[in-house]
XYZ file of N, CA and C in Angstrom:
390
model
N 17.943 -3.470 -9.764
C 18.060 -3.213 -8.347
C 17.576 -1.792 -8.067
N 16.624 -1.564 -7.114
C 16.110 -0.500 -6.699
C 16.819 0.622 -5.920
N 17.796 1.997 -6.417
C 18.119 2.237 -5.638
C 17.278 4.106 -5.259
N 17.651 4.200 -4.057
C 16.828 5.481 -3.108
C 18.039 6.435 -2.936
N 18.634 7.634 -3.283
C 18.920 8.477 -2.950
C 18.838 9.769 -2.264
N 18.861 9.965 -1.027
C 18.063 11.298 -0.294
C 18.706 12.600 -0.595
N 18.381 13.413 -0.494
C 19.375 14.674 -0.407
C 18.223 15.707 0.340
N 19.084 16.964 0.648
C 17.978 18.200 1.570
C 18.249 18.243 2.936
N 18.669 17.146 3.483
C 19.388 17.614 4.461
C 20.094 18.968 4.858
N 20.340 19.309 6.128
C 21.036 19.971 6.889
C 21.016 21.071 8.404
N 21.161 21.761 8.785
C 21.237 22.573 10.181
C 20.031 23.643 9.463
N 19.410 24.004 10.675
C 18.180 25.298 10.379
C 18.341 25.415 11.760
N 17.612 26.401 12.588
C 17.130 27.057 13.727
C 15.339 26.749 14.121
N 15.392 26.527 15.268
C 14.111 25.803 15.546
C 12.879 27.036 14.820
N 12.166 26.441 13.986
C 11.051 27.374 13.913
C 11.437 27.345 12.127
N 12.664 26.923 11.781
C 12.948 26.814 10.283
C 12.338 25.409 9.681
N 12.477 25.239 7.913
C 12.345 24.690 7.428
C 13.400 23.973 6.599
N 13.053 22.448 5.748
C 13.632 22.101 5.416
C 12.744 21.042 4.045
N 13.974 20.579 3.003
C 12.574 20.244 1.639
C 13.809 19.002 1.454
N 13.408 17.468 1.936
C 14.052 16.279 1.613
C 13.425 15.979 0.330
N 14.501 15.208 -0.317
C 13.946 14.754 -1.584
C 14.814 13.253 -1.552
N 13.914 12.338 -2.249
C 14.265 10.904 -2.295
C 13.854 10.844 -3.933
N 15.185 10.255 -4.737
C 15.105 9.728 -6.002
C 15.125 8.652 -6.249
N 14.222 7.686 -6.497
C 14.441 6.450 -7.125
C 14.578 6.070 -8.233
N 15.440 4.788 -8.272
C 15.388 4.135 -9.511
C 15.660 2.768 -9.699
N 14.870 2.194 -10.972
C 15.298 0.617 -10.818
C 14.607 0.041 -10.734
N 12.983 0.919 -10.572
C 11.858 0.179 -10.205
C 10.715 0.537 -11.019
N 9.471 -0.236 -11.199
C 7.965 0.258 -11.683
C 7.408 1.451 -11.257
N 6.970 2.422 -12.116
C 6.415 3.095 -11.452
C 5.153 3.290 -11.068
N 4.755 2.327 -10.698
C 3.204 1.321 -10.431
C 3.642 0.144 -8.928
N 2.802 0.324 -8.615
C 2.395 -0.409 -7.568
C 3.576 -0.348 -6.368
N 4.041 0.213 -5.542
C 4.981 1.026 -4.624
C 4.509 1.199 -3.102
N 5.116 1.447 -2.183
C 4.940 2.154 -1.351
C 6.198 2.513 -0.774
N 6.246 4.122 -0.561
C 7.250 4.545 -0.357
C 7.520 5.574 0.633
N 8.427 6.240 1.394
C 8.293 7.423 2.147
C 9.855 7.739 2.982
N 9.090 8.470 4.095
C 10.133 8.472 5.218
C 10.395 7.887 6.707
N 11.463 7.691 7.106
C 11.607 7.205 8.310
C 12.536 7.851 9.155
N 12.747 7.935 10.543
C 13.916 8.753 10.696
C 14.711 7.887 12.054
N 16.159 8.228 12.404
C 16.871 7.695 13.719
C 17.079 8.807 14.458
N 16.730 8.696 15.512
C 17.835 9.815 16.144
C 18.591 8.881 17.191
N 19.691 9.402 17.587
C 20.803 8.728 18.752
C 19.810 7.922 20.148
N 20.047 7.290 20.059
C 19.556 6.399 21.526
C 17.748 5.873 21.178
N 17.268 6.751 20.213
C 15.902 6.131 19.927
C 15.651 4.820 18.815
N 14.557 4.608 18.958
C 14.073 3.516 17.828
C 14.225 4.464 16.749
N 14.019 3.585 15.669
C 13.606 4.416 14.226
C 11.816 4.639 14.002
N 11.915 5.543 13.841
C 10.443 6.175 13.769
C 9.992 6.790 12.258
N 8.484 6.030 12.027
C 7.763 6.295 10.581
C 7.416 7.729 11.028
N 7.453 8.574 9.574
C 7.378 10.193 9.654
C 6.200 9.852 8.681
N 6.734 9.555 7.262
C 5.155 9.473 6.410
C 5.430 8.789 5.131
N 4.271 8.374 4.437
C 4.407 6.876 3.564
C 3.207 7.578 2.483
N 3.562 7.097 1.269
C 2.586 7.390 0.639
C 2.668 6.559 -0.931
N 1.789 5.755 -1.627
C 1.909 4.610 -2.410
C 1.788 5.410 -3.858
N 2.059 4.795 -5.112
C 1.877 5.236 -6.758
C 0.362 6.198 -6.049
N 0.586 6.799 -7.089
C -1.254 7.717 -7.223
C -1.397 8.343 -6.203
N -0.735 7.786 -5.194
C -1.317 8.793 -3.655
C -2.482 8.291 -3.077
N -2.500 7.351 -3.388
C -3.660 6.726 -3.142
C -4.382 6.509 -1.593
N -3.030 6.264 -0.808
C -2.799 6.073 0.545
C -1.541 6.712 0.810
N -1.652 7.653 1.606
C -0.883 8.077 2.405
C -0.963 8.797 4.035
N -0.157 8.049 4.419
C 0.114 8.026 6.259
C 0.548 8.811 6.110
N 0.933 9.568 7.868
C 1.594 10.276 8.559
C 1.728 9.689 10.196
N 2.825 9.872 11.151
C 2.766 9.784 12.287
C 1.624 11.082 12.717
N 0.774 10.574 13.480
C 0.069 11.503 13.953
C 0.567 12.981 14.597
N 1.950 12.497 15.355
C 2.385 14.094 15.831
C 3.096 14.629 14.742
N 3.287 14.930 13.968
C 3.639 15.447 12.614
C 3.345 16.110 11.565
N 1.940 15.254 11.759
C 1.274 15.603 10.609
C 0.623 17.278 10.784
N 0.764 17.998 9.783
C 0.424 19.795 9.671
C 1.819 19.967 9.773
N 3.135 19.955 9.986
C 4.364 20.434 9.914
C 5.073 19.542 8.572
N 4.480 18.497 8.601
C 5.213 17.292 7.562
C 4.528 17.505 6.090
N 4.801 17.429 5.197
C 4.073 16.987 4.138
C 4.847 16.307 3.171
N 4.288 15.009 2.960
C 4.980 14.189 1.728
C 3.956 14.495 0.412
N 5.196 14.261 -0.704
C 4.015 14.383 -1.830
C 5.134 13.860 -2.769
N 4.940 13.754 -4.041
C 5.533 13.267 -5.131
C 6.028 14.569 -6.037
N 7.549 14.501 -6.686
C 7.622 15.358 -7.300
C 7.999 14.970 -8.935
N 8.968 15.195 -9.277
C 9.366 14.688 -10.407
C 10.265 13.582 -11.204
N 9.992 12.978 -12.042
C 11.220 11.766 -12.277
C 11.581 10.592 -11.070
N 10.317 10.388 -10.641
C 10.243 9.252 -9.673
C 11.309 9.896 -8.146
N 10.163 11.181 -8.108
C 10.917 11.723 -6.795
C 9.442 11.711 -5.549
N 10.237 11.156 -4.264
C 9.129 11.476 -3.108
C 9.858 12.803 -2.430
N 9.091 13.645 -1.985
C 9.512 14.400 -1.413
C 9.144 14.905 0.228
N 9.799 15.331 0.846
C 8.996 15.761 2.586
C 9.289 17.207 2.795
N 7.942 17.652 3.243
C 8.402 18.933 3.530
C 8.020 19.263 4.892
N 9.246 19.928 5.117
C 9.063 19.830 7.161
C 9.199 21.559 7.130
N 8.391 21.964 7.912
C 7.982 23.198 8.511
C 7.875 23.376 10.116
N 7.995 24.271 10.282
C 8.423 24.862 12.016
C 9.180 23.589 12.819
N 10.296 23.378 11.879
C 11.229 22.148 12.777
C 11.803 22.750 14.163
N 11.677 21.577 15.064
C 11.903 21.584 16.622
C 12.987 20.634 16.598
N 13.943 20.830 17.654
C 14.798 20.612 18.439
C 14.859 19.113 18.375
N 13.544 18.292 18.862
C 13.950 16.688 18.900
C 13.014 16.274 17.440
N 13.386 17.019 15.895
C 13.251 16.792 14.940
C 14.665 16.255 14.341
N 15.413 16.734 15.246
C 17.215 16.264 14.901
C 16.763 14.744 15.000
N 17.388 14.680 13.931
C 17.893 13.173 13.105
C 17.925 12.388 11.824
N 18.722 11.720 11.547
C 19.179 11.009 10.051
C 17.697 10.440 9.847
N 17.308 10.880 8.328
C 15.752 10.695 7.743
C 16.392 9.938 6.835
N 15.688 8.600 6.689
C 16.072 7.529 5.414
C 14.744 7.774 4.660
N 14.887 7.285 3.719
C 14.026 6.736 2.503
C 14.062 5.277 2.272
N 12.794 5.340 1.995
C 12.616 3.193 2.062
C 11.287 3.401 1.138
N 11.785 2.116 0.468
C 10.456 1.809 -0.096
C 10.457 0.481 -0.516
N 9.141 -0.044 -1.251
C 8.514 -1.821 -1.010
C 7.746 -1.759 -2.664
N 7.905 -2.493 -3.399
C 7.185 -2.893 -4.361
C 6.098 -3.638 -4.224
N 5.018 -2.796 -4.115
C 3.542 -3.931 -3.895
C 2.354 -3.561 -4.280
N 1.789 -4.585 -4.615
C 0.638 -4.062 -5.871
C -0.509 -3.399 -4.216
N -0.459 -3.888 -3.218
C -1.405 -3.434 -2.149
C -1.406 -1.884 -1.895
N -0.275 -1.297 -1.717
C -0.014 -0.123 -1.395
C 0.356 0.233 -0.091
N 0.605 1.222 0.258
C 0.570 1.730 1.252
C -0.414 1.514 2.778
N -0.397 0.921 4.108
C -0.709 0.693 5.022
C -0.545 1.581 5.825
N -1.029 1.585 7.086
C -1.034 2.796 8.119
C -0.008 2.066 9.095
N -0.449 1.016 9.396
C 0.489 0.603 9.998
C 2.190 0.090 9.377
N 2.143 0.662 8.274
C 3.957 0.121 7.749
C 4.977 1.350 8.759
N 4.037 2.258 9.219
C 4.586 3.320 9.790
C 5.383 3.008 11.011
N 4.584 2.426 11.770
C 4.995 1.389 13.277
C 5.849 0.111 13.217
N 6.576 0.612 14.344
C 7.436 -1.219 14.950
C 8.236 -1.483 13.831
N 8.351 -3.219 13.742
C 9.054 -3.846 13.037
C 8.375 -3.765 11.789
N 7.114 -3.132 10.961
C 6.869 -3.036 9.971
C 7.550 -2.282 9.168
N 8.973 -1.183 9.430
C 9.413 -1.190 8.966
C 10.242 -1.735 7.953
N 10.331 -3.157 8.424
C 11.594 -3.769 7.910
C 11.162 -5.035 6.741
N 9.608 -4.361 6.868
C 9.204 -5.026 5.240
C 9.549 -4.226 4.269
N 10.134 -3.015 3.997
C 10.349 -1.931 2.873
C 11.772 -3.098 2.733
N 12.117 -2.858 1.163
C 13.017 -3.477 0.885
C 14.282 -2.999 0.765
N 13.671 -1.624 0.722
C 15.276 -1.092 -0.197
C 14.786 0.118 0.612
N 16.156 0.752 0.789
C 16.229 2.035 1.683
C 17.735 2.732 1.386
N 17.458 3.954 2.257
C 18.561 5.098 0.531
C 19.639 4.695 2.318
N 20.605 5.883 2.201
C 22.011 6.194 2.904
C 21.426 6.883 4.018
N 20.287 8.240 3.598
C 20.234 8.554 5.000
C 20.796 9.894 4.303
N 20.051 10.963 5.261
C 20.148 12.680 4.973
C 20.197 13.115 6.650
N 20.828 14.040 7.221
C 20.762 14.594 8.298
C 20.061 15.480 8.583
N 18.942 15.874 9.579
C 18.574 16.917 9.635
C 18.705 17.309 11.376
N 19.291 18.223 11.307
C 19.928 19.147 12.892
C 19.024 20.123 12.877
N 18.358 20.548 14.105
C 17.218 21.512 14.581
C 18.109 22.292 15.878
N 18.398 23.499 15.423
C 19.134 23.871 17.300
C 18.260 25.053 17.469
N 18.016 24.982 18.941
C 17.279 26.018 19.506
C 17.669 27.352 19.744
């Protein structure tokens, strides 16, 4: 069973940073696609950024991208790194990911394509106050 653990969460001041990390385990480390997603109160859940084994493919939401960066770190870790966080950056960032030899899509980012990732962690908080 595949499981996703987040951690890195927490409170910064608008214009701060913050370094999420997602650990998996349980799974191949071949053929994947994996990343971030986030909730905030009263909104949909929204794709931040996705990126498959090798890096082969990797998304971003377009308004994001240059403040966001996903990348891979160690021992089957994805990681996000958020820079000059703003105010409606507040909200619980999950980790999800999908076992598939295809990889990574642009569109897994949007809509109900979320809810093809199979497995998804608890969820990390991130608070932005102005």
């Amino acid at each position: 069973q595949v499981q996703l653990v987040e951690s890195g969460g927490g409170s910064v001041q608008a214009g701060g940073s913050l370094r999420l990390s997602c650990v998996a385990s349980g799974y191949t480390k071949n053929n994947y696609c994996m990343g971030w997603f986030r909730e905030a109160p009263g909104k949909a859940r929204e794709g931040v950024a996705i990126t498959d084994s090798g890096d082969v493919n990797t998304y971003y939401e377009d308004s994001l991208k240059g403040r966001f960066t996903i990348s891979h770190g160690d021992q089957n870790t994805v990681n996000l790194q958020m820079r000059n966080l703003q105010p409606e950056d507040t909200a619980r960032y999950f980790c999800a990911a999908d076992q598939r030899i295809s990889g990574c899509y642009w569109s897994d980012l949007f809509g109900d394509a979320a809810d093809n990732f199979r497995f998804w962690g608890q969820g990390t908080q991130v608070t932005v106050s102005s």
